[in-house]
Backbone as a printed PyTorch tensor [residue, N CA C, xyz], in Angstrom:
tensor([[[117.7700, 127.3800, 139.7260],
         [117.5160, 125.9650, 139.9670],
         [117.9170, 125.5990, 141.3940]],

        [[119.0580, 126.1220, 141.8260],
         [119.4980, 125.8490, 143.1960],
         [118.5190, 126.4440, 144.2080]],

        [[117.9490, 127.5890, 143.8680],
         [117.0020, 128.2210, 144.7990],
         [115.7300, 127.3890, 144.9420]],

        [[115.2760, 126.7540, 143.8800],
         [114.0990, 125.8800, 143.9770],
         [114.4130, 124.6990, 144.8880]],

        [[115.6030, 124.1740, 144.7560],
         [116.0010, 123.0640, 145.6400],
         [116.1140, 123.5410, 147.0860]],

        [[116.5730, 124.7870, 147.2790],
         [116.6090, 125.3600, 148.6290],
         [115.1980, 125.4790, 149.2000]],

        [[114.2560, 125.9070, 148.3510],
         [112.8680, 126.0400, 148.7860],
         [112.3310, 124.6850, 149.2420]],

        [[112.5880, 123.6430, 148.4620],
         [112.1170, 122.2910, 148.8130],
         [112.7590, 121.8290, 150.1290]],

        [[114.0670, 122.0910, 150.2820],
         [114.7640, 121.7190, 151.5120],
         [114.1530, 122.4480, 152.7110]],

        [[113.8890, 123.7370, 152.5500],
         [113.3070, 124.5180, 153.6460],
         [111.9150, 124.0000, 154.0020]],

        [[111.1300, 123.6630, 152.9890],
         [109.7860, 123.1410, 153.2360],
         [109.8520, 121.7840, 153.9280]],

        [[110.7220, 120.9000, 153.4590],
         [110.9080, 119.5930, 154.1040],
         [111.2880, 119.7610, 155.5700]],

        [[112.2570, 120.6460, 155.8070],
         [112.7700, 120.8620, 157.1590],
         [111.6950, 121.4360, 158.0690]],

        [[110.9530, 122.4250, 157.5680],
         [109.9100, 123.0480, 158.3780],
         [108.8090, 122.0450, 158.7220]],

        [[108.3360, 121.2890, 157.7330],
         [107.2390, 120.3540, 157.9780],
         [107.6490, 119.2180, 158.9160]],

        [[108.9310, 118.8530, 158.9000],
         [109.4100, 117.7710, 159.7630],
         [109.7990, 118.2650, 161.1530]],

        [[109.9130, 119.5790, 161.3230],
         [110.3650, 120.1450, 162.5880],
         [109.2310, 120.5390, 163.5060]],

        [[109.5540, 121.2800, 164.5770],
         [108.5480, 121.6530, 165.5750],
         [107.4310, 122.5280, 165.0150]],

        [[107.6950, 123.2840, 163.9540],
         [106.6490, 124.1210, 163.3600],
         [105.7150, 123.3300, 162.4530]],

        [[106.1080, 122.1250, 162.0990],
         [105.3300, 121.3400, 161.1470],
         [103.8820, 121.1390, 161.5450]],

        [[103.6290, 120.9640, 162.8310],
         [102.2620, 120.7340, 163.2990],
         [101.3950, 121.9820, 163.1520]],

        [[102.0190, 123.1470, 163.0150],
         [101.2610, 124.3990, 162.8950],
         [101.0230, 124.7990, 161.4460]],

        [[101.5610, 124.0220, 160.5020],
         [101.4430, 124.3390, 159.0880],
         [100.4610, 123.3830, 158.4400]],

        [[ 99.5330, 123.9340, 157.6660],
         [ 98.5790, 123.0960, 156.9220],
         [ 99.2480, 122.6950, 155.6120]],

        [[ 99.7020, 121.4420, 155.4800],
         [100.4590, 121.0500, 154.2910],
         [ 99.6530, 121.1300, 152.9990]],

        [[ 98.3250, 121.1600, 153.0910],
         [ 97.5000, 121.2650, 151.8990],
         [ 97.2660, 122.7320, 151.5110]],

        [[ 97.9310, 123.6690, 152.2080],
         [ 97.7700, 125.0970, 151.9220],
         [ 99.1190, 125.7810, 151.7060]],

        [[100.0420, 125.0950, 151.0890],
         [101.3710, 125.6540, 150.8680],
         [101.3570, 126.5170, 149.6030]],

        [[101.8910, 127.7270, 149.7380],
         [101.9390, 128.6970, 148.6440],
         [103.3710, 129.1840, 148.4950]],

        [[103.8280, 129.3250, 147.2610],
         [105.1370, 129.9410, 147.0140],
         [104.8980, 131.3810, 146.5750]],

        [[105.6630, 132.2970, 147.1430],
         [105.5770, 133.7060, 146.7690],
         [106.9870, 134.2320, 146.5900]],

        [[107.1700, 135.1120, 145.6150],
         [108.4960, 135.6720, 145.4000],
         [108.4400, 136.9890, 144.6610]],

        [[109.4590, 137.7920, 144.8850],
         [109.6090, 139.0840, 144.2120],
         [110.7920, 139.0120, 143.2630]],

        [[110.5950, 139.4610, 142.0290],
         [111.6540, 139.5750, 141.0350],
         [112.2870, 138.1980, 140.7680]],

        [[113.5680, 138.0460, 141.0600],
         [114.2210, 136.7510, 140.8590],
         [113.5560, 135.6750, 141.7170]],

        [[113.0550, 136.0680, 142.8680],
         [112.3020, 135.1430, 143.7150],
         [111.0070, 134.6940, 143.0510]],

        [[110.4190, 135.5550, 142.2080],
         [109.2330, 135.1600, 141.4490],
         [109.5950, 134.0870, 140.4300]],

        [[110.7980, 134.1960, 139.8330],
         [111.2580, 133.1290, 138.9330],
         [111.4030, 131.8170, 139.6930]],

        [[111.9170, 131.8810, 140.9070],
         [112.0390, 130.6850, 141.7400],
         [110.6660, 130.0780, 142.0020]],

        [[109.7040, 130.9310, 142.3650],
         [108.3530, 130.4560, 142.6340],
         [107.7310, 129.8400, 141.3800]],

        [[107.9860, 130.4320, 140.2220],
         [107.4530, 129.8950, 138.9670],
         [108.0190, 128.5100, 138.6670]],

        [[109.3160, 128.3300, 138.8780],
         [109.9110, 127.0050, 138.6700],
         [109.3060, 125.9810, 139.6230]],

        [[109.1050, 126.3840, 140.8620],
         [108.5050, 125.4700, 141.8390],
         [107.0460, 125.1700, 141.4990]],

        [[106.4070, 126.0880, 140.7670],
         [105.0040, 125.9100, 140.3770],
         [104.8510, 125.1440, 139.0710]],

        [[105.9710, 124.8030, 138.4210],
         [105.8830, 123.9820, 137.2220],
         [106.5440, 124.5220, 135.9780]],

        [[107.0670, 125.7530, 136.0150],
         [107.7720, 126.2890, 134.8420],
         [108.9390, 125.3710, 134.4960]],

        [[109.2150, 125.2400, 133.2040],
         [110.2650, 124.3180, 132.7670],
         [111.2880, 125.0340, 131.9050]],

        [[112.5340, 124.9810, 132.3300],
         [113.6430, 125.4930, 131.5260],
         [114.4420, 124.3040, 131.0020]],

        [[115.1050, 124.5310, 129.8790],
         [115.9100, 123.4700, 129.2680],
         [117.3730, 123.6860, 129.6330]],

        [[118.0020, 122.6580, 130.1350],
         [119.4270, 122.6820, 130.4500],
         [120.0540, 121.4160, 129.8650]],

        [[121.1370, 121.6020, 129.0980],
         [121.8240, 120.4750, 128.4540],
         [120.8540, 119.6270, 127.6300]],

        [[119.9360, 120.3120, 126.9370],
         [118.9990, 119.6380, 126.0520],
         [117.8400, 118.9340, 126.7330]],

        [[117.7090, 119.0920, 128.0490],
         [116.6560, 118.4100, 128.7920],
         [115.7770, 119.4330, 129.5140]],

        [[114.4690, 119.2930, 129.3710],
         [113.5330, 120.1560, 130.0990],
         [113.4820, 119.7010, 131.5530]],

        [[113.8190, 120.6060, 132.4590],
         [113.8540, 120.2570, 133.8800],
         [112.4740, 120.4300, 134.4990]],

        [[112.0150, 119.4270, 135.2060],
         [110.7610, 119.5080, 135.9350],
         [111.0970, 119.6660, 137.4120]],

        [[111.0060, 120.9060, 137.9040],
         [111.3440, 121.2130, 139.2900],
         [110.0990, 121.4690, 140.1370]],

        [[108.9560, 121.1070, 139.6090],
         [107.6880, 121.3840, 140.2800],
         [107.6640, 120.7840, 141.6760]],

        [[107.2080, 121.5910, 142.6250],
         [107.0300, 121.1540, 144.0040],
         [105.5620, 120.7430, 144.1580]],

        [[105.2750, 119.4430, 144.2860],
         [103.8850, 118.9810, 144.2680],
         [103.0460, 119.4430, 145.4560]],

        [[103.6770, 119.9300, 146.5200],
         [102.9050, 120.3810, 147.6820],
         [102.3380, 121.7800, 147.5040]],

        [[102.7910, 122.5040, 146.4830],
         [102.2790, 123.8600, 146.2620],
         [100.8450, 123.8210, 145.7660]],

        [[100.0560, 124.7760, 146.2480],
         [ 98.6640, 124.8800, 145.8190],
         [ 98.3630, 126.2010, 145.1180]],

        [[ 99.2620, 127.1770, 145.2250],
         [ 99.0790, 128.4730, 144.5660],
         [100.4310, 129.1750, 144.5320]],

        [[100.5040, 130.2430, 143.7410],
         [101.7520, 130.9910, 143.6210],
         [101.4270, 132.4850, 143.5280]],

        [[102.2460, 133.2980, 144.2290],
         [102.0890, 134.7570, 144.2290],
         [103.3690, 135.3490, 143.6670]],

        [[103.2280, 136.1480, 142.6090],
         [104.3780, 136.6430, 141.8440],
         [104.4000, 138.1650, 141.8430]],

        [[105.3940, 138.7190, 142.4990],
         [105.5810, 140.1730, 142.5450],
         [106.6840, 140.5530, 141.5650]],

        [[106.3560, 141.4120, 140.6060],
         [107.3460, 141.9200, 139.6470],
         [108.1070, 140.7970, 138.9480]],

        [[107.4050, 139.8170, 138.4350],
         [108.0490, 138.6430, 137.8330],
         [108.6750, 138.9780, 136.4790]],

        [[110.0100, 138.8740, 136.3600],
         [110.6520, 139.0840, 135.0570],
         [110.6490, 137.7920, 134.2450]],

        [[110.9020, 137.8970, 132.9510],
         [111.0850, 136.6630, 132.1760],
         [112.3690, 135.9730, 132.6390]],

        [[112.4980, 134.7110, 132.3180],
         [113.7230, 134.0070, 132.6840],
         [114.8690, 134.5780, 131.8630]],

        [[115.9220, 134.9920, 132.5230],
         [117.0430, 135.6950, 131.8890],
         [117.6150, 134.8870, 130.7270]],

        [[117.7280, 135.5240, 129.5780],
         [118.2980, 134.8810, 128.4050],
         [117.3270, 133.9790, 127.6660]],

        [[116.0770, 133.9000, 128.1490],
         [115.1090, 132.9930, 127.5320],
         [113.7840, 133.7090, 127.2540]],

        [[113.8480, 135.0060, 126.9560],
         [112.6510, 135.8210, 126.7960],
         [111.7100, 135.2570, 125.7340]],

        [[112.2260, 134.8510, 124.5840],
         [111.3850, 134.3480, 123.5080],
         [110.7600, 133.0020, 123.7910]],

        [[111.1750, 132.3760, 124.8710],
         [110.7090, 131.0330, 125.2060],
         [109.6140, 131.0280, 126.2620]],

        [[109.0850, 132.1970, 126.6050],
         [108.1540, 132.2590, 127.7350],
         [106.9540, 131.3250, 127.6220]],

        [[106.2530, 131.2610, 126.4820],
         [105.1000, 130.3450, 126.4330],
         [105.4870, 128.8860, 126.7120]],

        [[106.5930, 128.4340, 126.1590],
         [107.0250, 127.0600, 126.4000],
         [107.3940, 126.8550, 127.8710]],

        [[108.0750, 127.8190, 128.4440],
         [108.5310, 127.7000, 129.8310],
         [107.3700, 127.7700, 130.8140]],

        [[106.4250, 128.6770, 130.5730],
         [105.4040, 128.9700, 131.5790],
         [104.0720, 128.2560, 131.3820]],

        [[103.8350, 127.6870, 130.2270],
         [102.5610, 126.9870, 129.9960],
         [102.3050, 125.8700, 131.0100]],

        [[103.3480, 125.1560, 131.4870],
         [103.0900, 124.0870, 132.4700],
         [102.6470, 124.5820, 133.8540]],

        [[102.7200, 125.8870, 134.1220],
         [102.2870, 126.4220, 135.4140],
         [100.7580, 126.4370, 135.4070]],

        [[100.1460, 125.5500, 136.1710],
         [ 98.6860, 125.4030, 136.1730],
         [ 98.0520, 125.7990, 137.5040]],

        [[ 98.8560, 126.1470, 138.4980],
         [ 98.3240, 126.5180, 139.8100],
         [ 97.6460, 127.8760, 139.7490]],

        [[ 96.7090, 128.1510, 140.6600],
         [ 96.1910, 129.5150, 140.7700],
         [ 97.3570, 130.4770, 140.9990]],

        [[ 97.3660, 131.5840, 140.2650],
         [ 98.4940, 132.5170, 140.3700],
         [ 97.9920, 133.9490, 140.4960]],

        [[ 98.6690, 134.7030, 141.3420],
         [ 98.4070, 136.1260, 141.5360],
         [ 99.6460, 136.8800, 141.0860]],

        [[ 99.4860, 137.7710, 140.0900],
         [100.5780, 138.5530, 139.5230],
         [100.3820, 140.0050, 139.9140]],

        [[101.4020, 140.6090, 140.5370],
         [101.3020, 141.9930, 140.9960],
         [102.5100, 142.7670, 140.4810]],

        [[102.2460, 143.9370, 139.9100],
         [103.3040, 144.7590, 139.3390],
         [102.8740, 146.2200, 139.3570]],

        [[103.7060, 147.0930, 138.7840],
         [103.4310, 148.5310, 138.6970],
         [103.7720, 149.0200, 137.2930]],

        [[103.2010, 150.1530, 136.9160],
         [103.4930, 150.6910, 135.5800],
         [104.9580, 151.1100, 135.4480]],

        [[105.5980, 151.4560, 136.5600],
         [107.0130, 151.8490, 136.5220],
         [107.9130, 150.7520, 137.0920]],

        [[107.5070, 149.5140, 136.9080],
         [108.2340, 148.3540, 137.4250],
         [109.3820, 148.0070, 136.4680]],

        [[110.4520, 148.7870, 136.5390],
         [111.5920, 148.6360, 135.6330],
         [112.7990, 148.0630, 136.3580]],

        [[113.4050, 147.0450, 135.7470],
         [114.6950, 146.5250, 136.2100],
         [115.7450, 147.0910, 135.2650]],

        [[116.6890, 147.8210, 135.8070],
         [117.7740, 148.3920, 135.0050],
         [119.0980, 148.0310, 135.6660]],

        [[119.7810, 147.0790, 135.0650],
         [121.1230, 146.7370, 135.4970],
         [121.9990, 146.7240, 134.2520]],

        [[123.3020, 146.8720, 134.3840],
         [124.1490, 146.9270, 133.1920],
         [123.9110, 145.7320, 132.2670]],

        [[123.5400, 146.0290, 131.0290],
         [123.3250, 144.9900, 130.0330],
         [121.9650, 144.3320, 130.0710]],

        [[121.0590, 144.8220, 130.9480],
         [119.7510, 144.1830, 131.0560],
         [118.6910, 145.2070, 131.4240]],

        [[117.5840, 145.1590, 130.6920],
         [116.4210, 145.9770, 131.0220],
         [115.1810, 145.1000, 130.9330]],

        [[114.2960, 145.2570, 131.8860],
         [113.0230, 144.5480, 131.8850],
         [111.9800, 145.4640, 132.4960]],

        [[110.8840, 145.6690, 131.7720],
         [109.8430, 146.5740, 132.2430],
         [108.4860, 145.9160, 132.3510]],

        [[107.4700, 146.7560, 132.4500],
         [106.1030, 146.2920, 132.6300],
         [105.6840, 145.3120, 131.5380]],

        [[106.0840, 145.5490, 130.2990],
         [105.6950, 144.6530, 129.2090],
         [106.1210, 143.2140, 129.4960]],

        [[107.2650, 143.0390, 130.1330],
         [107.7200, 141.6910, 130.4950],
         [106.8330, 141.0700, 131.5770]],

        [[106.4040, 141.8700, 132.5580],
         [105.5280, 141.3390, 133.6140],
         [104.2050, 140.8560, 133.0070]],

        [[103.7000, 141.6490, 132.0380],
         [102.4440, 141.2910, 131.3840],
         [102.6130, 140.0380, 130.5290]],

        [[103.7740, 139.9180, 129.8800],
         [104.0380, 138.7330, 129.0590],
         [104.1270, 137.4780, 129.9170]],

        [[104.7080, 137.5920, 131.1100],
         [104.7560, 136.4530, 132.0380],
         [103.3290, 136.0530, 132.4170]],

        [[102.5050, 137.0330, 132.7530],
         [101.1140, 136.7560, 133.1070],
         [100.3930, 136.0290, 131.9700]],

        [[100.5500, 136.5280, 130.7650],
         [ 99.8770, 135.9180, 129.6080],
         [100.3770, 134.5000, 129.3450]],

        [[101.6590, 134.2480, 129.5510],
         [102.2520, 132.9470, 129.2070],
         [101.9580, 131.8580, 130.2270]],

        [[101.6490, 132.2210, 131.4720],
         [101.3280, 131.2130, 132.4820],
         [100.0980, 130.4450, 132.0080]],

        [[100.1850, 129.1020, 132.0690],
         [ 99.1690, 128.2700, 131.4540],
         [ 97.9000, 128.0630, 132.2510]],

        [[ 97.9400, 128.2520, 133.5530],
         [ 96.7650, 127.9730, 134.3650],
         [ 95.6150, 128.9130, 134.0570]],

        [[ 94.3930, 128.4200, 134.0970],
         [ 93.2430, 129.2710, 133.7970],
         [ 92.8990, 130.2340, 134.9220]],

        [[ 93.3280, 129.9160, 136.1400],
         [ 92.9690, 130.7510, 137.2810],
         [ 94.1400, 131.6670, 137.6440]],

        [[ 94.1870, 132.8080, 136.9570],
         [ 95.2700, 133.7550, 137.2220],
         [ 94.6830, 135.1620, 137.3020]],

        [[ 95.2280, 135.9420, 138.2230],
         [ 94.7580, 137.2980, 138.4860],
         [ 95.9350, 138.2470, 138.3300]],

        [[ 95.6790, 139.4160, 137.7490],
         [ 96.7200, 140.4220, 137.5300],
         [ 96.2820, 141.7490, 138.1260]],

        [[ 97.1730, 142.3670, 138.8980],
         [ 96.9710, 143.7260, 139.3860],
         [ 98.1780, 144.5670, 138.9840]],

        [[ 97.9190, 145.6770, 138.2880],
         [ 98.9840, 146.6080, 137.8990],
         [ 98.6920, 147.9380, 138.5790]],

        [[ 99.5650, 148.3400, 139.4940],
         [ 99.4120, 149.6200, 140.1780],
         [ 99.9700, 150.7450, 139.3110]],

        [[ 99.3640, 151.9190, 139.4110],
         [ 99.8320, 153.0940, 138.6830],
         [101.0530, 153.6700, 139.3960]],

        [[102.1400, 153.8880, 138.6500],
         [103.3700, 154.4310, 139.2380],
         [104.1870, 153.3270, 139.8530]],

        [[104.5900, 153.5430, 141.0960],
         [105.3650, 152.5320, 141.8020],
         [106.7640, 152.3710, 141.2400]],

        [[107.3670, 151.2340, 141.4990],
         [108.7150, 150.9240, 141.0250],
         [108.9470, 149.4320, 141.2110]],

        [[110.0610, 148.9450, 140.7000],
         [110.3650, 147.5230, 140.8710],
         [110.6080, 147.1760, 142.3370]],

        [[111.1620, 148.1160, 143.0800],
         [111.5260, 147.8370, 144.4760],
         [110.4400, 148.2180, 145.4730]],

        [[109.2790, 148.6310, 144.9880],
         [108.2330, 149.0850, 145.9190],
         [107.7340, 147.9550, 146.8120]],

        [[107.8780, 146.7140, 146.3590],
         [107.3780, 145.5830, 147.1370],
         [108.3950, 145.0490, 148.1500]],

        [[109.5720, 145.6770, 148.2230],
         [110.5850, 145.2590, 149.1920],
         [110.2760, 145.8640, 150.5560]],

        [[111.1360, 145.6170, 151.5420],
         [110.9030, 146.1550, 152.8810],
         [111.3060, 147.6260, 153.0020]],

        [[111.8130, 148.2100, 151.9170],
         [112.1710, 149.6310, 151.9570],
         [110.9240, 150.4990, 151.7860]],

        [[110.8810, 151.6160, 152.4820],
         [109.6850, 152.4690, 152.4570],
         [109.7580, 153.5870, 151.4220]],

        [[110.9170, 153.7830, 150.7790],
         [111.0820, 154.9110, 149.8680],
         [110.7310, 154.6700, 148.4110]],

        [[111.0150, 153.4830, 147.8360],
         [110.7780, 153.2960, 146.4030],
         [109.3440, 153.6050, 145.9950]],

        [[109.2140, 154.3970, 144.9260],
         [107.8940, 154.7650, 144.4320],
         [107.2930, 155.9670, 145.1310]],

        [[107.9720, 156.4790, 146.1550],
         [107.4460, 157.6050, 146.9320],
         [106.8610, 157.1210, 148.2400]],

        [[107.0810, 157.8740, 149.3150],
         [106.7070, 157.4270, 150.6560],
         [105.2150, 157.1420, 150.7910]],

        [[104.3740, 158.0380, 150.2990],
         [102.9240, 157.8380, 150.4450],
         [102.4330, 156.6990, 149.5540]],

        [[102.8450, 156.7160, 148.2840],
         [102.4130, 155.6780, 147.3560],
         [102.9220, 154.3110, 147.8030]],

        [[104.1390, 154.2710, 148.3100],
         [104.7260, 153.0180, 148.7910],
         [103.8210, 152.3710, 149.8410]],

        [[103.4080, 153.1540, 150.8240],
         [102.5580, 152.6200, 151.8960],
         [101.2000, 152.1840, 151.3650]],

        [[100.6120, 152.9660, 150.4600],
         [ 99.2940, 152.6270, 149.9200],
         [ 99.3370, 151.3500, 149.0820]],

        [[100.3840, 151.2100, 148.2590],
         [100.4920, 150.0090, 147.4270],
         [100.7630, 148.7800, 148.2780]],

        [[101.5900, 148.9140, 149.2940],
         [101.8510, 147.7690, 150.1730],
         [100.5910, 147.3410, 150.9120]],

        [[ 99.8030, 148.2960, 151.4010],
         [ 98.5620, 147.9510, 152.0970],
         [ 97.5860, 147.2690, 151.1340]],

        [[ 97.4760, 147.7900, 149.9200],
         [ 96.5810, 147.1930, 148.9230],
         [ 97.0680, 145.8030, 148.5240]],

        [[ 98.3700, 145.6200, 148.4490],
         [ 98.9420, 144.3110, 148.0940],
         [ 98.6530, 143.2870, 149.1850]],

        [[ 98.8020, 143.6780, 150.4420],
         [ 98.4810, 142.7640, 151.5490],
         [ 97.0150, 142.3260, 151.4700]],

        [[ 96.1430, 143.2930, 151.2470],
         [ 94.7110, 143.0040, 151.1760],
         [ 94.3910, 142.0940, 149.9840]],

        [[ 94.9960, 142.3710, 148.8390],
         [ 94.7720, 141.5530, 147.6520],
         [ 95.2650, 140.1260, 147.8640]],

        [[ 96.4330, 139.9950, 148.4610],
         [ 97.0010, 138.6680, 148.7160],
         [ 96.0960, 137.8490, 149.6350]],

        [[ 95.6100, 138.4690, 150.7030],
         [ 94.7140, 137.7560, 151.6190],
         [ 93.4070, 137.3800, 150.9250]],

        [[ 92.8750, 138.2820, 150.1020],
         [ 91.6590, 137.9830, 149.3600],
         [ 91.8660, 136.8250, 148.3960]],

        [[ 93.0160, 136.8200, 147.7280],
         [ 93.3460, 135.7370, 146.7980],
         [ 93.4320, 134.4030, 147.5370]],

        [[ 94.1170, 134.3760, 148.6740],
         [ 94.2770, 133.1360, 149.4290],
         [ 92.9500, 132.6470, 149.9900]],

        [[ 92.1130, 133.5550, 150.4690],
         [ 90.7820, 133.1510, 150.9640],
         [ 89.9290, 132.5930, 149.8320]],

        [[ 90.0690, 133.1800, 148.6580],
         [ 89.3300, 132.6900, 147.5020],
         [ 89.7980, 131.2920, 147.1070]],

        [[ 91.1140, 131.0940, 147.0670],
         [ 91.6730, 129.8030, 146.6560],
         [ 91.3540, 128.7050, 147.6620]],

        [[ 91.5600, 128.9920, 148.9480],
         [ 91.4890, 127.9270, 149.9400],
         [ 90.1430, 127.7930, 150.6490]],

        [[ 89.3950, 128.8780, 150.7270],
         [ 88.1460, 128.8280, 151.4780],
         [ 86.9180, 129.0240, 150.5970]],

        [[ 87.1380, 129.3460, 149.3270],
         [ 86.0090, 129.6090, 148.4480],
         [ 85.2700, 130.8770, 148.8200]],

        [[ 85.9320, 131.7660, 149.5790],
         [ 85.3380, 133.0370, 150.0010],
         [ 85.8300, 134.0980, 149.0170]],

        [[ 84.9500, 134.4930, 148.0950],
         [ 85.3570, 135.3420, 146.9790],
         [ 85.0210, 136.8240, 147.1540]],

        [[ 84.2460, 137.1730, 148.1520],
         [ 83.7660, 138.5460, 148.2630],
         [ 84.9000, 139.5640, 148.3780]],

        [[ 85.8900, 139.2750, 149.2030],
         [ 87.0070, 140.2140, 149.3780],
         [ 87.7400, 140.4520, 148.0760]],

        [[ 87.9620, 139.3950, 147.3130],
         [ 88.6590, 139.5120, 146.0330],
         [ 87.8020, 140.2650, 145.0180]],

        [[ 86.4950, 140.0430, 145.0530],
         [ 85.6050, 140.7310, 144.1280],
         [ 85.5040, 142.2230, 144.4270]],

        [[ 85.5400, 142.5850, 145.7020],
         [ 85.3860, 143.9930, 146.0990],
         [ 86.6980, 144.7650, 146.0470]],

        [[ 87.8180, 144.0670, 146.0540],
         [ 89.1250, 144.7190, 146.1400],
         [ 89.3590, 145.7690, 145.0530]],

        [[ 89.0930, 145.4990, 143.7600],
         [ 89.4070, 146.5120, 142.7470],
         [ 88.6200, 147.8070, 142.9120]],

        [[ 87.4100, 147.7470, 143.4450],
         [ 86.6550, 148.9770, 143.6710],
         [ 87.2660, 149.8000, 144.8000]],

        [[ 87.7110, 149.1170, 145.8360],
         [ 88.3100, 149.8300, 146.9790],
         [ 89.6260, 150.5080, 146.6010]],

        [[ 90.3160, 149.9820, 145.5960],
         [ 91.6360, 150.5160, 145.2550],
         [ 91.7000, 151.0320, 143.8180]],

        [[ 90.5580, 151.4120, 143.2830],
         [ 90.4870, 151.8610, 141.8840],
         [ 91.4380, 153.0150, 141.6060]],

        [[ 91.6360, 153.8980, 142.5730],
         [ 92.5090, 155.0520, 142.3790],
         [ 93.9800, 154.6920, 142.2410]],

        [[ 94.3510, 153.4970, 142.6790],
         [ 95.7440, 153.0440, 142.5810],
         [ 96.0040, 152.2110, 141.3380]],

        [[ 94.9500, 151.6970, 140.7180],
         [ 95.1050, 150.6780, 139.6860],
         [ 95.1890, 151.2580, 138.2790]],

        [[ 96.1260, 150.7190, 137.5010],
         [ 96.1880, 150.9910, 136.0730],
         [ 95.4710, 149.8900, 135.3050]],

        [[ 95.4670, 148.6760, 135.8670],
         [ 94.8310, 147.5410, 135.2030],
         [ 94.5630, 146.4520, 136.2350]],

        [[ 93.4450, 145.7640, 136.0560],
         [ 93.1260, 144.6300, 136.9280],
         [ 92.4370, 143.5760, 136.0680]],

        [[ 92.9510, 142.3530, 136.1250],
         [ 92.3590, 141.2340, 135.3940],
         [ 92.0230, 140.1630, 136.4290]],

        [[ 90.7340, 140.0040, 136.7610],
         [ 90.3710, 138.9780, 137.7440],
         [ 90.3790, 137.5930, 137.1200]],

        [[ 90.7360, 136.6290, 137.9230],
         [ 90.6590, 135.2500, 137.4730],
         [ 89.2830, 134.6910, 137.7700]],

        [[ 88.9410, 133.5310, 137.1940],
         [ 87.6600, 132.9080, 137.5260],
         [ 87.6260, 132.5040, 138.9890]],

        [[ 86.4950, 132.6370, 139.6050],
         [ 86.3630, 132.3730, 141.0390],
         [ 85.8540, 130.9610, 141.2820]],

        [[ 86.8010, 130.0510, 141.4450],
         [ 86.4870, 128.6680, 141.7840],
         [ 87.4640, 128.2240, 142.8500]],

        [[ 87.1020, 127.2410, 143.6390],
         [ 88.0180, 126.7540, 144.6720],
         [ 89.0370, 125.8080, 144.0640]],

        [[ 90.2060, 125.7310, 144.6880],
         [ 91.2970, 124.8830, 144.1920],
         [ 90.9850, 123.4310, 144.4060]]])
């Protein structure tokens, strides 16, 4: 919750500062990896209950959300449909078949990433699942998932993200439509969203 408020503060500060004139306020997107994906989901409209009250932390300036390795909200796994149904923005979900979080007392794998994708309420959602990889493959480290696979998945992720954003904001769908064919050898699963402008 504090991280969502930090995101709003950072956005307010950036738009009001010297960089504000270079930012298109109607094209703001939240993107996050792992716990950062939970932050992005809350900013996109996900609702958790605290002290008996459903918190609405939605950031109204967001127009889309990009979620890398999104886990369920910790301690609220069975509540995913209720929590995520309010997320109506176009969403891009990216994960790997070996996208496992293993910390003492907690495990979350690919099935959780797929459940998050299914529970998000917006009709315009896209899912890409890479074969192999790891939970940390999307970080700035070059080793997770293997050196060669790491570079290939990162390049494919950059291309997919740009295609998704062009589709959402410019109505240019060709890159997004052609992407799965170009990267078929890396993909375990791909679910395209409907191609309409935001």
